[in-house]
CSV table of C-alpha atoms in Angstrom, one decimal:
chain,number,residue,atom,x,y,z
A,1,MET,CA,123.5,102.5,111.4
A,2,ALA,CA,126.7,100.6,109.8
A,3,PRO,CA,127.9,98.4,111.9
A,4,SER,CA,131.4,98.3,112.5
A,5,GLY,CA,132.4,94.6,111.4
A,6,ASP,CA,130.9,95.9,106.9
A,7,MET,CA,134.4,98.0,107.1
A,8,THR,CA,137.2,97.1,105.4
A,9,ARG,CA,139.2,100.3,105.7
A,10,LEU,CA,140.8,102.1,109.4
A,11,GLU,CA,138.7,105.8,108.2
A,12,ASP,CA,136.3,104.6,107.4
A,13,ASP,CA,136.0,102.2,110.7
A,14,TYR,CA,136.7,105.1,112.5
A,15,ASP,CA,133.8,106.7,110.9
A,16,SER,CA,131.0,103.6,111.5
A,17,PHE,CA,131.8,105.3,114.8
A,18,SER,CA,130.5,109.1,114.8
A,19,LEU,CA,127.3,109.5,117.0
A,20,ALA,CA,126.0,110.8,112.8
A,21,ASN,CA,126.0,106.9,112.4
A,22,MET,CA,124.4,105.5,115.7
A,23,VAL,CA,121.0,105.6,117.7
A,24,PRO,CA,120.8,104.6,121.2
A,25,GLN,CA,119.5,100.6,121.3
A,26,ALA,CA,118.9,98.0,124.0
A,27,GLY,CA,121.8,96.8,125.2
A,28,GLY,CA,120.2,93.1,125.2
A,29,LEU,CA,119.2,94.2,122.1
A,30,ASN,CA,122.6,94.8,120.2
A,31,ARG,CA,124.3,92.0,122.4
A,32,SER,CA,122.2,89.1,120.6
A,33,GLY,CA,120.0,89.5,117.9
A,34,TRP,CA,121.0,92.7,116.6
A,35,ALA,CA,124.5,91.8,115.6
A,36,ALA,CA,123.5,88.4,114.5
A,37,LEU,CA,121.6,90.0,112.2
A,38,GLU,CA,123.9,92.1,110.9
A,39,SER,CA,126.6,88.4,111.1
A,40,TYR,CA,123.6,88.0,109.0
A,41,VAL,CA,123.6,90.6,106.2
A,42,ARG,CA,127.3,90.1,106.7
A,43,SER,CA,126.9,86.5,105.2
A,44,LEU,CA,124.6,87.6,102.3
A,45,ALA,CA,126.9,89.5,100.7
A,46,VAL,CA,130.2,87.2,101.0
A,47,THR,CA,127.6,84.2,99.5
A,48,PHE,CA,125.8,86.5,97.0
A,49,GLY,CA,128.1,89.4,95.9
A,50,THR,CA,125.9,92.6,96.3
A,51,VAL,CA,123.6,93.2,99.1
A,52,HIS,CA,121.6,96.2,98.7
A,53,VAL,CA,121.3,97.3,103.0
A,54,VAL,CA,119.1,99.9,104.1
A,55,THR,CA,118.9,100.2,108.7
A,56,GLY,CA,117.0,102.6,111.3
A,57,PRO,CA,115.1,103.7,113.8
A,58,ALA,CA,111.4,104.1,114.4
A,59,TYR,CA,109.7,106.0,116.6
A,60,LYS,CA,105.9,104.8,117.2
A,61,GLY,CA,104.0,106.1,120.4
A,62,ALA,CA,102.9,108.8,122.6
A,63,SER,CA,105.6,108.6,125.6
A,64,LEU,CA,109.6,108.2,123.5
A,65,ARG,CA,111.8,107.9,125.7
A,66,VAL,CA,114.6,110.9,125.8
A,67,LEU,CA,118.3,111.1,127.0
A,68,ASN,CA,119.7,113.8,128.4
A,69,ARG,CA,116.1,116.4,126.7
A,70,ARG,CA,117.6,116.1,123.6
A,71,VAL,CA,118.2,112.4,122.8
A,72,LEU,CA,115.4,110.5,120.8
A,73,VAL,CA,115.5,107.1,121.7
A,74,PRO,CA,114.0,105.0,119.3
A,75,SER,CA,111.1,102.2,119.7
A,76,HIS,CA,112.3,99.9,117.4
A,77,VAL,CA,115.0,99.6,114.1
A,78,TRP,CA,115.2,98.3,111.4
A,79,LYS,CA,117.4,96.7,108.5
A,80,ALA,CA,115.7,96.0,104.4
A,81,VAL,CA,118.5,94.0,102.3
A,82,PHE,CA,117.8,93.3,98.5
A,83,VAL,CA,119.9,90.6,97.1
A,84,PRO,CA,119.4,91.2,93.5
A,85,GLY,CA,117.7,88.0,91.5
A,86,GLN,CA,117.0,86.9,95.3
A,87,GLY,CA,114.2,89.6,96.5
A,88,ALA,CA,114.8,91.8,99.6
A,89,GLY,CA,112.5,91.9,102.9
A,90,ALA,CA,113.2,93.6,106.4
A,91,TRP,CA,112.8,92.8,110.2
A,92,ILE,CA,112.0,95.5,112.7
A,93,ALA,CA,112.8,94.8,116.3
A,94,THR,CA,111.6,96.6,119.0
A,95,ASN,CA,113.9,99.1,121.0
A,96,GLU,CA,113.9,96.7,124.0
A,97,ASP,CA,116.1,93.4,125.4
A,98,ALA,CA,113.7,91.2,126.1
A,99,SER,CA,113.1,92.5,122.0
A,100,ARG,CA,109.5,91.8,119.8
A,101,TRP,CA,110.8,91.0,116.0
A,102,ASP,CA,108.9,90.8,113.0
A,103,VAL,CA,110.5,89.4,109.1
A,104,VAL,CA,108.3,91.8,106.7
A,105,SER,CA,108.1,92.6,103.4
A,106,ILE,CA,109.1,95.9,101.9
A,107,GLU,CA,105.7,97.0,101.5
A,108,THR,CA,105.4,96.4,104.8
A,109,LEU,CA,108.4,98.1,106.3
A,110,SER,CA,107.2,101.4,104.0
A,111,GLU,CA,103.2,101.1,105.7
A,112,ARG,CA,105.2,100.7,109.7
A,113,THR,CA,107.8,102.9,108.8
A,114,GLY,CA,107.3,106.1,106.7
A,115,VAL,CA,110.1,104.6,104.9
A,116,ASP,CA,110.7,103.0,101.1
A,117,PRO,CA,114.4,101.5,101.3
A,118,PHE,CA,113.4,100.5,97.6
A,119,PRO,CA,111.5,102.5,96.7
A,120,ASP,CA,112.0,101.8,92.4
A,121,LEU,CA,111.7,98.0,93.5
A,122,PRO,CA,109.0,96.0,91.9
A,123,ILE,CA,105.7,95.6,93.6
A,124,ALA,CA,105.6,91.9,93.0
A,125,ILE,CA,108.7,91.9,95.3
A,126,ARG,CA,107.7,94.5,97.4
A,127,GLY,CA,105.0,92.5,98.5
A,128,ARG,CA,106.3,89.6,99.2
A,129,VAL,CA,107.7,87.7,103.4
A,130,PRO,CA,111.2,87.1,103.4
A,131,ALA,CA,112.3,83.5,104.5
A,132,PHE,CA,114.8,85.3,106.3
A,133,PRO,CA,115.7,83.1,110.5
A,134,VAL,CA,114.0,85.5,112.8
A,135,PHE,CA,116.7,87.0,115.7
A,136,GLY,CA,116.5,88.2,119.2
A,137,VAL,CA,114.8,84.2,120.4
A,138,GLY,CA,116.9,83.2,123.5
A,139,GLU,CA,118.2,84.5,127.1
A,140,GLY,CA,116.4,87.8,127.4
A,141,SER,CA,114.5,87.7,124.7
A,142,SER,CA,111.0,86.5,123.2
A,143,PRO,CA,110.9,84.1,119.6
A,144,GLY,CA,109.9,86.7,116.5
A,145,ARG,CA,107.4,86.0,114.3
A,146,GLN,CA,106.4,85.8,110.2
A,147,LYS,CA,104.6,89.1,109.1
């Protein structure tokens, strides 16, 4: 789920469109809040130089959607960020046009998704909710919230 806009080489940009690098994502989410989030994370990399980013899907609930009887549609998508010397945190968004967003600690992300994107982070950093902006506010979206 590495965005094309993060690629600096043509062959890497081409590879970012591989099916191995994507999940089905609601159009409204992808074009608005998620695009803004990717741009924000890109700006962190420009500002701080080193930014560790892990992005993934989450499959929550008893009735998940399936495309063509073989592609599972995630109920949520998330992005975790660790900036050395600054802290870490994550965004979780429902995978729908009018998505709901949460800004959460790495610990909360791990509890909700079963994925620990940065297993070596100290407890003090893992449990802190960062002062990240909330995306997805605007047309077709409902305001996110911090937790």
